[in-house]
mmCIF file of N, CA, C and O in Angstrom:
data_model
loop_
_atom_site.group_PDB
_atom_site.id
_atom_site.type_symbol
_atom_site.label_atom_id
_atom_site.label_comp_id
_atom_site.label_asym_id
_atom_site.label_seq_id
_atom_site.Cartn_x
_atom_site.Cartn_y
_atom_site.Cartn_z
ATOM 1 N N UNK A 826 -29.409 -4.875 -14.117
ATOM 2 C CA UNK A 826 -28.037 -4.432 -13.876
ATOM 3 C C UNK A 826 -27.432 -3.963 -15.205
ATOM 4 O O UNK A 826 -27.645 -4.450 -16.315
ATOM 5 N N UNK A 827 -26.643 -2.934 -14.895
ATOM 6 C CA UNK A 827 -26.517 -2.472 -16.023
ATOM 7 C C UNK A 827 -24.972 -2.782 -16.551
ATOM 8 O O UNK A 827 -24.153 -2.436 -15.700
ATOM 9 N N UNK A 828 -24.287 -3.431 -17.919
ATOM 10 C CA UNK A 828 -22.859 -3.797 -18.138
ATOM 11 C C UNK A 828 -22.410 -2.391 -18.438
ATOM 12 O O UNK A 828 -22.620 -1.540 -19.303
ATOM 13 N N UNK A 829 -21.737 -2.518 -17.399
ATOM 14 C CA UNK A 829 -20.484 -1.471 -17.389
ATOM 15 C C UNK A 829 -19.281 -1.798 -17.757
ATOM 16 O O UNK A 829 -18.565 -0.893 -18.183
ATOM 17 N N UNK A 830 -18.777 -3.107 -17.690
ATOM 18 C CA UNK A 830 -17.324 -4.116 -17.996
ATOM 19 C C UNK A 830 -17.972 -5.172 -18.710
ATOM 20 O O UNK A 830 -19.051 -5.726 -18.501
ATOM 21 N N UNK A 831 -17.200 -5.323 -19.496
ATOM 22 C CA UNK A 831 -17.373 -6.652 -20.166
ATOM 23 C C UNK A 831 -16.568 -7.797 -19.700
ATOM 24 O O UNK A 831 -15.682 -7.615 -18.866
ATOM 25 N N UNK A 832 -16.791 -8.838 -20.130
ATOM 26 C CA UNK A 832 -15.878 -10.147 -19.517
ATOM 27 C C UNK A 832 -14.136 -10.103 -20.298
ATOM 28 O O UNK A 832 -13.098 -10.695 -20.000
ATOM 29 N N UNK A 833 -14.505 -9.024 -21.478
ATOM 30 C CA UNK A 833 -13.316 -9.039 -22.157
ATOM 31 C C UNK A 833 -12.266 -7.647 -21.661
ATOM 32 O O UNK A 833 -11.106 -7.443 -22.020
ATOM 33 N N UNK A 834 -13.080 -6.851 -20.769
ATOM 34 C CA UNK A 834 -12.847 -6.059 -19.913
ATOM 35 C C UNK A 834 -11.703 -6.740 -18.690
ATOM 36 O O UNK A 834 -10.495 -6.603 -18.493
ATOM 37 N N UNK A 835 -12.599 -7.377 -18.152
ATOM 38 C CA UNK A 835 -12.170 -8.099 -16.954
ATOM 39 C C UNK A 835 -10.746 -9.090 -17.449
ATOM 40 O O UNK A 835 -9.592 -9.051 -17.023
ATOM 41 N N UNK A 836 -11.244 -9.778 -18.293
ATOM 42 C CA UNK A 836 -9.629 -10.521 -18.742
ATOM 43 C C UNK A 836 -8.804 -9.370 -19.308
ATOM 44 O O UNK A 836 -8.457 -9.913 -20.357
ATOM 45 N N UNK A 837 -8.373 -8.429 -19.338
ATOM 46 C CA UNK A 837 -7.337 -7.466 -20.186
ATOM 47 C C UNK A 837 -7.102 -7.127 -18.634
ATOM 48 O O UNK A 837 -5.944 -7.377 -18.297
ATOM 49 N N UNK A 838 -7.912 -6.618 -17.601
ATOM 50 C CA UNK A 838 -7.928 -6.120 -16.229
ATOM 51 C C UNK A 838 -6.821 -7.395 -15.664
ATOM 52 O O UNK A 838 -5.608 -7.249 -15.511
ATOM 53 N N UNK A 839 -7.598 -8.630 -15.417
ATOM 54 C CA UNK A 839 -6.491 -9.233 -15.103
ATOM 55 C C UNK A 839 -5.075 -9.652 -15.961
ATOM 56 O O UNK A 839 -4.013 -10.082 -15.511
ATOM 57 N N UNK A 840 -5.325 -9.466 -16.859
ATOM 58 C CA UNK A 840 -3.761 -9.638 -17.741
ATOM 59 C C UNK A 840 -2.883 -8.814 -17.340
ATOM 60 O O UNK A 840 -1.694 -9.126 -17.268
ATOM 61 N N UNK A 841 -3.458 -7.350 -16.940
ATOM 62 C CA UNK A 841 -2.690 -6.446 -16.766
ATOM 63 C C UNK A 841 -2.318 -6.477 -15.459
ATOM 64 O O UNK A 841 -1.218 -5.987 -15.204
ATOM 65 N N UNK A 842 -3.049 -6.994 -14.440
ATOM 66 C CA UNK A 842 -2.401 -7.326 -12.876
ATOM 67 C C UNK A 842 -2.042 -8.558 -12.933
ATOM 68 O O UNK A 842 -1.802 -9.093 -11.850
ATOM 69 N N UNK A 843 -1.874 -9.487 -14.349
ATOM 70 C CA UNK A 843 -1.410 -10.495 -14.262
ATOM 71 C C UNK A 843 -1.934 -11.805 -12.641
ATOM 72 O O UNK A 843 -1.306 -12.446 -11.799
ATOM 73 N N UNK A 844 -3.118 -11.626 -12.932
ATOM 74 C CA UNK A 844 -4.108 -12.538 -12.081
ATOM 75 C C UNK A 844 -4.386 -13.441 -12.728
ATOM 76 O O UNK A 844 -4.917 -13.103 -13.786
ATOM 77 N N UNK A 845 -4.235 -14.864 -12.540
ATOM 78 C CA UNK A 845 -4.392 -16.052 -13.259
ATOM 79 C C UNK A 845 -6.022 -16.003 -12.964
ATOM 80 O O UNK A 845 -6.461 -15.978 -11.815
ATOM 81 N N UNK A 846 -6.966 -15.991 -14.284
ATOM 82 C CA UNK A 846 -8.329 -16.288 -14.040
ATOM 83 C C UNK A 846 -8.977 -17.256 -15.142
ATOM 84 O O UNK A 846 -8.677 -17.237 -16.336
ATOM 85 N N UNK A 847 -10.192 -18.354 -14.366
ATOM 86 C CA UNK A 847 -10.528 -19.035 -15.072
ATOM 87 C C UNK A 847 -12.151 -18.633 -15.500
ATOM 88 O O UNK A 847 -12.966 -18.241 -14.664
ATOM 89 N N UNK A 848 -12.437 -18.791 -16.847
ATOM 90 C CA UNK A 848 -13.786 -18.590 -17.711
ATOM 91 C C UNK A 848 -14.615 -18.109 -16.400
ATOM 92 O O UNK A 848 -14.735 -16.897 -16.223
ATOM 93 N N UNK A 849 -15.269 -19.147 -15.349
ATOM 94 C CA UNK A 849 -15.771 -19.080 -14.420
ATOM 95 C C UNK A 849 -15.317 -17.855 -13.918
ATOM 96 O O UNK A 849 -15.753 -16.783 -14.337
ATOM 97 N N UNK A 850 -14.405 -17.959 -12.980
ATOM 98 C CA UNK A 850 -13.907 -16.554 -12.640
ATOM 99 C C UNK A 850 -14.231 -15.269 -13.293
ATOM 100 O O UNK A 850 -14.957 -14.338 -12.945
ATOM 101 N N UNK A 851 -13.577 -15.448 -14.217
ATOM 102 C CA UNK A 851 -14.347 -14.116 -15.370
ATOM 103 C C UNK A 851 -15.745 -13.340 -15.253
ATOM 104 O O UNK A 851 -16.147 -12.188 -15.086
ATOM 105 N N UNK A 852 -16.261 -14.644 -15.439
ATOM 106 C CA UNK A 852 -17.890 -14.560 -15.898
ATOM 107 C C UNK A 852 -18.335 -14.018 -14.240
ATOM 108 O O UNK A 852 -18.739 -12.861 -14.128
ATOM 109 N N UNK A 853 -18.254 -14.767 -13.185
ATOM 110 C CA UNK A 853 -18.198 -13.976 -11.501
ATOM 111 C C UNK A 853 -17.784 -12.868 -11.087
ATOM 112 O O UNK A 853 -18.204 -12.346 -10.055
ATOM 113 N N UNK A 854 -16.709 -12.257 -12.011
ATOM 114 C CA UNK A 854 -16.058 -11.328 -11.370
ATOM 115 C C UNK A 854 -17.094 -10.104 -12.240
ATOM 116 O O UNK A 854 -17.713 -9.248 -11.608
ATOM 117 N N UNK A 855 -17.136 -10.194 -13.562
ATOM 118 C CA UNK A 855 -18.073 -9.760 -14.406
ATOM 119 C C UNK A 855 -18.808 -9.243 -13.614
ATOM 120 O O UNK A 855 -18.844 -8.038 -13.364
ATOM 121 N N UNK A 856 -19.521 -10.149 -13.097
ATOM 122 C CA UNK A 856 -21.318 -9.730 -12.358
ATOM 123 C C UNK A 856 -20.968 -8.673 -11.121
ATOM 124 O O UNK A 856 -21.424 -7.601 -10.721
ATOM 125 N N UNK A 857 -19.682 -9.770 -10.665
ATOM 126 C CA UNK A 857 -19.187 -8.618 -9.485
ATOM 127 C C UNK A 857 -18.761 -7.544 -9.289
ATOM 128 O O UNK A 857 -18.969 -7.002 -8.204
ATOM 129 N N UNK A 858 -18.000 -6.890 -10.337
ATOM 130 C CA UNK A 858 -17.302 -5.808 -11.037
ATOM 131 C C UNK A 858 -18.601 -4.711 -11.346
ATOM 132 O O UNK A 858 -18.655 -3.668 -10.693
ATOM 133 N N UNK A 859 -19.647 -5.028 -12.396
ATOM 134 C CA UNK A 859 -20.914 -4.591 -12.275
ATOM 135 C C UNK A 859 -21.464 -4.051 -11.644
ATOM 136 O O UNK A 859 -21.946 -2.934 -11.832
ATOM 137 N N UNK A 860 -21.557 -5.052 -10.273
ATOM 138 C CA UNK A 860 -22.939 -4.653 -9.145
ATOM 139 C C UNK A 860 -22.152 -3.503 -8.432
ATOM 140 O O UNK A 860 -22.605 -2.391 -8.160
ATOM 141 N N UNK A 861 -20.840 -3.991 -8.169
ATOM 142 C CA UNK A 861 -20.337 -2.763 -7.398
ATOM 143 C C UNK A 861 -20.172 -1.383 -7.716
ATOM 144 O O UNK A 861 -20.117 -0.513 -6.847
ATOM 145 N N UNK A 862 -20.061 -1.077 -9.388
ATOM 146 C CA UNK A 862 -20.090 -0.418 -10.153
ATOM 147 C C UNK A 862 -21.741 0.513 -9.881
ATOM 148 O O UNK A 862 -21.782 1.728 -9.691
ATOM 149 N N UNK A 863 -22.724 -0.214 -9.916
ATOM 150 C CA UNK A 863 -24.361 -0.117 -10.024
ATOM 151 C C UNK A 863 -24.439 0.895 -8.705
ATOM 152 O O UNK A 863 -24.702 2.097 -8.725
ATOM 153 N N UNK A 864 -24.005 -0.296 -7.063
ATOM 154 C CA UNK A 864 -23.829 0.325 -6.179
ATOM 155 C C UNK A 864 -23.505 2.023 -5.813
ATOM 156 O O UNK A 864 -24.037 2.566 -4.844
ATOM 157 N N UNK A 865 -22.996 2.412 -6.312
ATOM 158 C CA UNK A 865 -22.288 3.476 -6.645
ATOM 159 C C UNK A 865 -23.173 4.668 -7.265
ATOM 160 O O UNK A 865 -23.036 5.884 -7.125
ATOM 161 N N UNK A 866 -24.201 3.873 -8.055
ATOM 162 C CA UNK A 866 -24.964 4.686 -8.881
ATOM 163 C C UNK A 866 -25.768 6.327 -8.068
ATOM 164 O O UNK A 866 -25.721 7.418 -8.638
ATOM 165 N N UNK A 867 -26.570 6.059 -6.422
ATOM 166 C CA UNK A 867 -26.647 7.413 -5.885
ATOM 167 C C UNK A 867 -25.764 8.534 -5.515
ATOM 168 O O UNK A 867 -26.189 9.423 -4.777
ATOM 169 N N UNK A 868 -24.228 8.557 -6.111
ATOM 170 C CA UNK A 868 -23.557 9.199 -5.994
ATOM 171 C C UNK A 868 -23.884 10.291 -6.805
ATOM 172 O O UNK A 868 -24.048 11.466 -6.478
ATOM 173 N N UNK A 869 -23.999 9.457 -8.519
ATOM 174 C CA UNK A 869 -24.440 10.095 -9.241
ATOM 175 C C UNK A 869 -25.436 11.770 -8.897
ATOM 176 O O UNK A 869 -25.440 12.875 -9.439
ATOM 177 N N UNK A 870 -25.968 11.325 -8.051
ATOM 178 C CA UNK A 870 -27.313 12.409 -7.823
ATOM 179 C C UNK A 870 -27.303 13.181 -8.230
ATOM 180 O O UNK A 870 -28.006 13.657 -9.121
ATOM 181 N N UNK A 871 -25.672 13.893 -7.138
ATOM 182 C CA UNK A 871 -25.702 15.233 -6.748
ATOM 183 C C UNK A 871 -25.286 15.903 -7.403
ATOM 184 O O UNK A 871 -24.988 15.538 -8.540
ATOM 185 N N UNK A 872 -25.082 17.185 -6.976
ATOM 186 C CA UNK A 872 -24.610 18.309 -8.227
ATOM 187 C C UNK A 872 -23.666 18.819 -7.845
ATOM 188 O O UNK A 872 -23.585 19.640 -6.932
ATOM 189 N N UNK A 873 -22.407 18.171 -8.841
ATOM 190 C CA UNK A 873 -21.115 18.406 -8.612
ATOM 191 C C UNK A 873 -20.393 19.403 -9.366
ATOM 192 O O UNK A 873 -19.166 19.468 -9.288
ATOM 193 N N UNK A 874 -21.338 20.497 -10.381
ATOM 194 C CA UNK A 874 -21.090 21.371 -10.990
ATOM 195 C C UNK A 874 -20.081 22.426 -10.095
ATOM 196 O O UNK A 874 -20.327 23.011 -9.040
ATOM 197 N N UNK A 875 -18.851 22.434 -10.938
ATOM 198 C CA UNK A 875 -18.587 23.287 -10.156
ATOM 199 C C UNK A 875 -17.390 22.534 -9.186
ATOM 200 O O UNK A 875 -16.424 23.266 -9.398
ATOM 201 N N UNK A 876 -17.111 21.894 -8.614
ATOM 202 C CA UNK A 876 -16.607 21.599 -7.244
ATOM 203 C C UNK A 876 -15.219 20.709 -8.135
ATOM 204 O O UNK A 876 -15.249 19.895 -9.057
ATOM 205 N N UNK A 877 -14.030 21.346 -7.319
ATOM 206 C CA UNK A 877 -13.259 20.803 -7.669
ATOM 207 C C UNK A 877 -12.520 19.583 -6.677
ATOM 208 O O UNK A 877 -12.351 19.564 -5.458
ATOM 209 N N UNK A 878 -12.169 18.615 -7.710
ATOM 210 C CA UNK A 878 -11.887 17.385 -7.097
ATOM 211 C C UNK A 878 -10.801 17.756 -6.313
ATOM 212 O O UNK A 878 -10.113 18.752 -6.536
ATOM 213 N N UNK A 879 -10.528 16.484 -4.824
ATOM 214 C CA UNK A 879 -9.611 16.926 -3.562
ATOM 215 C C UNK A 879 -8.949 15.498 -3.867
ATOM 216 O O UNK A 879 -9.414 14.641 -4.618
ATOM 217 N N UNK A 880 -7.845 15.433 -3.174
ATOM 218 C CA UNK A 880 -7.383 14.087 -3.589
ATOM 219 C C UNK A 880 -6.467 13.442 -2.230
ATOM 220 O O UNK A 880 -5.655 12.519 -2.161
ATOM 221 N N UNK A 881 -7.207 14.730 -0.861
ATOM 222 C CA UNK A 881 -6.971 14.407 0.385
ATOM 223 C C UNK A 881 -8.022 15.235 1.447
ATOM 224 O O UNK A 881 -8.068 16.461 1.342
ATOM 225 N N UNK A 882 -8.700 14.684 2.270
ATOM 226 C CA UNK A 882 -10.024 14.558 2.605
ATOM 227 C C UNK A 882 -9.362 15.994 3.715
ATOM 228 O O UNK A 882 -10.001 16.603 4.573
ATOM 229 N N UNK A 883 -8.671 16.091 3.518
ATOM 230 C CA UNK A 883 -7.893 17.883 4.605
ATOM 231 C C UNK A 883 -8.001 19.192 3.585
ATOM 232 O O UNK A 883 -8.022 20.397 3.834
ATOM 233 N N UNK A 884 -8.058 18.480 2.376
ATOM 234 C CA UNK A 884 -7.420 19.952 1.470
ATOM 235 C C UNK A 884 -5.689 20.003 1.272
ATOM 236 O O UNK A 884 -4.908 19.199 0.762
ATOM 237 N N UNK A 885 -5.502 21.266 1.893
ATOM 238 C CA UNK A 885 -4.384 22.024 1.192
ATOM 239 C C UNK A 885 -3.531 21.241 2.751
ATOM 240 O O UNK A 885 -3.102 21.833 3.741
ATOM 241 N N UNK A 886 -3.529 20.199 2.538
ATOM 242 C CA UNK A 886 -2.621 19.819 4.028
ATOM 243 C C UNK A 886 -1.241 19.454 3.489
ATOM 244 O O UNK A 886 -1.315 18.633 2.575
ATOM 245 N N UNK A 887 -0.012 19.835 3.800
ATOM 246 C CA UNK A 887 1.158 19.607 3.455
ATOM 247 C C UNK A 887 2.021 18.690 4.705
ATOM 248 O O UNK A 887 1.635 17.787 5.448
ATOM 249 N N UNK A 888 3.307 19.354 4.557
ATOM 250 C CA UNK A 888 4.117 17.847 4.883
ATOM 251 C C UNK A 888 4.146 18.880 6.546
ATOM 252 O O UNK A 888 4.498 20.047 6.722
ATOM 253 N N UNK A 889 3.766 18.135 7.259
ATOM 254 C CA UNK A 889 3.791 18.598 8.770
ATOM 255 C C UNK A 889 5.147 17.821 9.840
ATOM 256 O O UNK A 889 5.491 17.997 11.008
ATOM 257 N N UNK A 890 5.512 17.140 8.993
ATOM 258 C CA UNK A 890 6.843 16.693 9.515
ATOM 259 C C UNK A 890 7.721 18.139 9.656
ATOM 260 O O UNK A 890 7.713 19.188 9.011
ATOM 261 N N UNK A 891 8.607 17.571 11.027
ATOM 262 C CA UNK A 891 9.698 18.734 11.130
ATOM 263 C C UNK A 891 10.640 18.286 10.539
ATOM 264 O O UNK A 891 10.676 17.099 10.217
ATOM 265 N N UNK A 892 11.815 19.319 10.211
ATOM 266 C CA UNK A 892 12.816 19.329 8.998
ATOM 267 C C UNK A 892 13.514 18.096 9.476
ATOM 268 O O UNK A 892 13.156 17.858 10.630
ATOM 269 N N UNK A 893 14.460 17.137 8.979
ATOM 270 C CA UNK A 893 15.688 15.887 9.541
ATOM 271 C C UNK A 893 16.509 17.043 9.386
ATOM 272 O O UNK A 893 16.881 17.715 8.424
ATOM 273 N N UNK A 894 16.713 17.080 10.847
ATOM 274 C CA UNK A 894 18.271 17.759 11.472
ATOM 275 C C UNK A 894 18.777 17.061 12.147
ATOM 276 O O UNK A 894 18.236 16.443 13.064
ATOM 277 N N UNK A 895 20.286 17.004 11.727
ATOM 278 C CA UNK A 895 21.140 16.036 12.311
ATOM 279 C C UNK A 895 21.794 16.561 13.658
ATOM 280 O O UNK A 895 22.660 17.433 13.728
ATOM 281 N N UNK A 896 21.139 15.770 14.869
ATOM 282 C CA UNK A 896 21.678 16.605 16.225
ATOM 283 C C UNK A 896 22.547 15.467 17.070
ATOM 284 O O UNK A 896 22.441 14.260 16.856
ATOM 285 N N UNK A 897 23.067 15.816 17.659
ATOM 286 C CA UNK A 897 24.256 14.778 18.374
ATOM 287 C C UNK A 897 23.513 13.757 18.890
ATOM 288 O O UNK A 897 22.298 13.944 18.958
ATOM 289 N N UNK A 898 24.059 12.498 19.351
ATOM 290 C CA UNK A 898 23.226 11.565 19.696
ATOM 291 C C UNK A 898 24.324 10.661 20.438
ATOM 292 O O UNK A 898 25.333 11.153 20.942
ATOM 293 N N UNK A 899 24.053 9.400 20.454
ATOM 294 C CA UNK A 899 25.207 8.535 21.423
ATOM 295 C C UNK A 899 26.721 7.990 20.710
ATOM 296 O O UNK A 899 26.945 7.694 19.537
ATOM 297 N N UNK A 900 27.212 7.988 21.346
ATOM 298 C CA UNK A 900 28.613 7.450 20.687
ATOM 299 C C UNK A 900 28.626 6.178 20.811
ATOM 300 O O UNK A 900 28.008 5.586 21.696
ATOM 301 N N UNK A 901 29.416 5.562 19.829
ATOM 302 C CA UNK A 901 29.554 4.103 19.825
ATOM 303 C C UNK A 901 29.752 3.434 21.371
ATOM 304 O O UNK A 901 29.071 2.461 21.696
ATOM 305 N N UNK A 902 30.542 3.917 22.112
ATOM 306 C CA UNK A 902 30.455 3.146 23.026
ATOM 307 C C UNK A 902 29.362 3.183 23.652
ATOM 308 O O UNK A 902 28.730 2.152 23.881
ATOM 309 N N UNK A 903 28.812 4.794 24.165
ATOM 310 C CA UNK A 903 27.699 4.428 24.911
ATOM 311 C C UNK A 903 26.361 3.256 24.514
ATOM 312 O O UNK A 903 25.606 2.685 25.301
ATOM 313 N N UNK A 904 26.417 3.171 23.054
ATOM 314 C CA UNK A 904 25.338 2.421 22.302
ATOM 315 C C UNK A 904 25.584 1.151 22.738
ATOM 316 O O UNK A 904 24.690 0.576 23.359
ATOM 317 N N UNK A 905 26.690 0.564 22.520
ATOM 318 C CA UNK A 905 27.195 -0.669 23.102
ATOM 319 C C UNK A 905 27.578 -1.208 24.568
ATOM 320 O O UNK A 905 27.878 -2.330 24.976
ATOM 321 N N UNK A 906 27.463 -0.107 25.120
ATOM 322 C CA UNK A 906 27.469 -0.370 26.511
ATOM 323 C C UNK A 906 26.518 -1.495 27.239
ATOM 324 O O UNK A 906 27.007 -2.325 28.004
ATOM 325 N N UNK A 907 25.026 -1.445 26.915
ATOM 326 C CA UNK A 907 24.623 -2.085 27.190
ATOM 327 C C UNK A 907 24.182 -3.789 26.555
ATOM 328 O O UNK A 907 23.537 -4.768 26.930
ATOM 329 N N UNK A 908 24.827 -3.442 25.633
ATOM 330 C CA UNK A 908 24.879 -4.985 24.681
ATOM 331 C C UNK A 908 25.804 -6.377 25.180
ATOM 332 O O UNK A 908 27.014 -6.440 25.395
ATOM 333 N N UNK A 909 24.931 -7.272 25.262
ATOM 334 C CA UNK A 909 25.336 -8.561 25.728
ATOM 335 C C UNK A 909 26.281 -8.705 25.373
ATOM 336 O O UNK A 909 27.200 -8.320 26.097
ATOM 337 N N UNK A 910 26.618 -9.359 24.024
ATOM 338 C CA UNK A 910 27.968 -9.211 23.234
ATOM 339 C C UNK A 910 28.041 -7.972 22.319
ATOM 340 O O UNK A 910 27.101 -7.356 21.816
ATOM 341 N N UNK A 911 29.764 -7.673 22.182
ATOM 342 C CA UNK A 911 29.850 -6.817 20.739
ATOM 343 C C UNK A 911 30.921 -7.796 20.160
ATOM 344 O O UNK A 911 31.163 -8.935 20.560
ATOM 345 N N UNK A 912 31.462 -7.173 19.222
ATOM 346 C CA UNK A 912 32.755 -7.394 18.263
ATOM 347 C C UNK A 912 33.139 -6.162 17.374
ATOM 348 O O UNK A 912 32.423 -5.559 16.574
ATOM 349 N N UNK A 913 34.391 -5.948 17.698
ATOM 350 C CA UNK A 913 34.362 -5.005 16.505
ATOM 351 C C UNK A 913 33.922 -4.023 16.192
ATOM 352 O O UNK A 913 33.871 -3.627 15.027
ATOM 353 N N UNK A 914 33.383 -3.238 17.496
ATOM 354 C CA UNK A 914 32.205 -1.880 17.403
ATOM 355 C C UNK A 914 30.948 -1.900 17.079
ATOM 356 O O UNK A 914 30.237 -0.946 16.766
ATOM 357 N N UNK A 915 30.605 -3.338 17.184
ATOM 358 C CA UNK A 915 29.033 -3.858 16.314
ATOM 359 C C UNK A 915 28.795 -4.799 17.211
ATOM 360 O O UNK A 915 29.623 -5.657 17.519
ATOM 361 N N UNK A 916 27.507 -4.692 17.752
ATOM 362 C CA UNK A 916 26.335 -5.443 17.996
ATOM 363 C C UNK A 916 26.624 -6.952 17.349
ATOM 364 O O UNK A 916 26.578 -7.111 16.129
ATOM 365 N N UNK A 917 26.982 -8.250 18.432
ATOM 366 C CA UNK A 917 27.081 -9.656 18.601
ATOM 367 C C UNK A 917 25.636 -10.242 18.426
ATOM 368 O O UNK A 917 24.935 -9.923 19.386
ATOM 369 N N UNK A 918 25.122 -10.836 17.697
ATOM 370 C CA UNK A 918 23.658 -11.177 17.580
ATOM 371 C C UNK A 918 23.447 -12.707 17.109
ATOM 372 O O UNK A 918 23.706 -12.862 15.915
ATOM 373 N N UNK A 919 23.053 -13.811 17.756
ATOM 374 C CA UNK A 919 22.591 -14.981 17.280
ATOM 375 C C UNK A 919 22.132 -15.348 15.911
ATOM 376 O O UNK A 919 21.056 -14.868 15.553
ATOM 377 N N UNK A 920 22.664 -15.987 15.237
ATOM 378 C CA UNK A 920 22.544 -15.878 13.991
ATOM 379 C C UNK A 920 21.021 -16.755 13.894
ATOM 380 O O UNK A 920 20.468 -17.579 14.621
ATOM 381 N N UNK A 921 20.804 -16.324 13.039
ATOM 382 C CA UNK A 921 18.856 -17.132 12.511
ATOM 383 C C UNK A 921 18.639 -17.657 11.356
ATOM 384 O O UNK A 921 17.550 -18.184 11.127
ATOM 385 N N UNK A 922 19.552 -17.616 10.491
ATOM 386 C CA UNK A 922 19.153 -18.558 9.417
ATOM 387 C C UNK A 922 20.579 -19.688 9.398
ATOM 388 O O UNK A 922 20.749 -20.308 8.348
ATOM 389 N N UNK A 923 21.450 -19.901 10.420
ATOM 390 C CA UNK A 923 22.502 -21.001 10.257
ATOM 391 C C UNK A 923 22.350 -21.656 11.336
ATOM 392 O O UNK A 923 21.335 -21.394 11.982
ATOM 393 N N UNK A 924 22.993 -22.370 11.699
ATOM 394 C CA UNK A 924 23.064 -23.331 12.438
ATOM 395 C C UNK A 924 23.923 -23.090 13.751
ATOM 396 O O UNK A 924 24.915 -23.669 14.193
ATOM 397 N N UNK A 925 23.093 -21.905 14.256
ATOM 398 C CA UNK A 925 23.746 -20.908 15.376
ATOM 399 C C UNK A 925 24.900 -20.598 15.501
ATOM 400 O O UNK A 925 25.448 -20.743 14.409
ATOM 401 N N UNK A 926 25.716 -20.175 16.390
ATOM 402 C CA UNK A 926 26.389 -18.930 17.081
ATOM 403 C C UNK A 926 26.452 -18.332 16.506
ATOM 404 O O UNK A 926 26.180 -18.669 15.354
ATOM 405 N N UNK A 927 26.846 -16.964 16.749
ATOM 406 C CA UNK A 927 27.154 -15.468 16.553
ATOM 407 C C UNK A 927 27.427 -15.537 15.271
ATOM 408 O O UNK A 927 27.964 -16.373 14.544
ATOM 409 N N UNK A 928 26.603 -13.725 15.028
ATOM 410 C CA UNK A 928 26.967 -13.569 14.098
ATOM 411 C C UNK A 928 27.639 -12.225 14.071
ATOM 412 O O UNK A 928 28.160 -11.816 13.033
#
């Protein structure tokens, strides 16, 4: 297997994601960091002369969302029409972090 990371690699890696790791850990993640690294190695093969990197598996795909246009919609009352309770033009709702009723 070939070191691609060092263990002093791996601790700066986690310092920087701020991952609490112990010697052990290190030295495991090391090997693990490595192999997966190794794994990877028949990618190498091919011949990528030439080919420019994509950084979305579509290409030239853009934003296919339609524009936010603001089109009429329900009025307060109708919205509340069907609400158990209101108050105040607003939605009556069981409260969940006190010691119940309404909130």
């Amino acid at each position: 297997m070939t070191q691609h990371l060092t263990e002093s690699d791996v601790r700066g890696i986690a310092e920087y994601t701020r991952i609490g790791m112990t010697e052990d850990e290190v030295a495991q993640m090391t090997v693990d960091l490595n192999s997966i690294i190794d794994s990877l190695e028949p990618i190498r093969q091919y011949d990528l002369e030439g080919v420019e990197p994509t950084f979305h598996p579509i290409g030239s795909l853009s934003n296919v969302m339609r524009e936010d246009v603001e089109e009429p919609s329900f009025t307060q009352e109708e919205a509340l029409a069907n609400a158990p309770k209101q108050q105040d033009g607003s939605f009556l709702i069981p409260a969940i972090l006190s010691e119940g009723g309404d909130r």
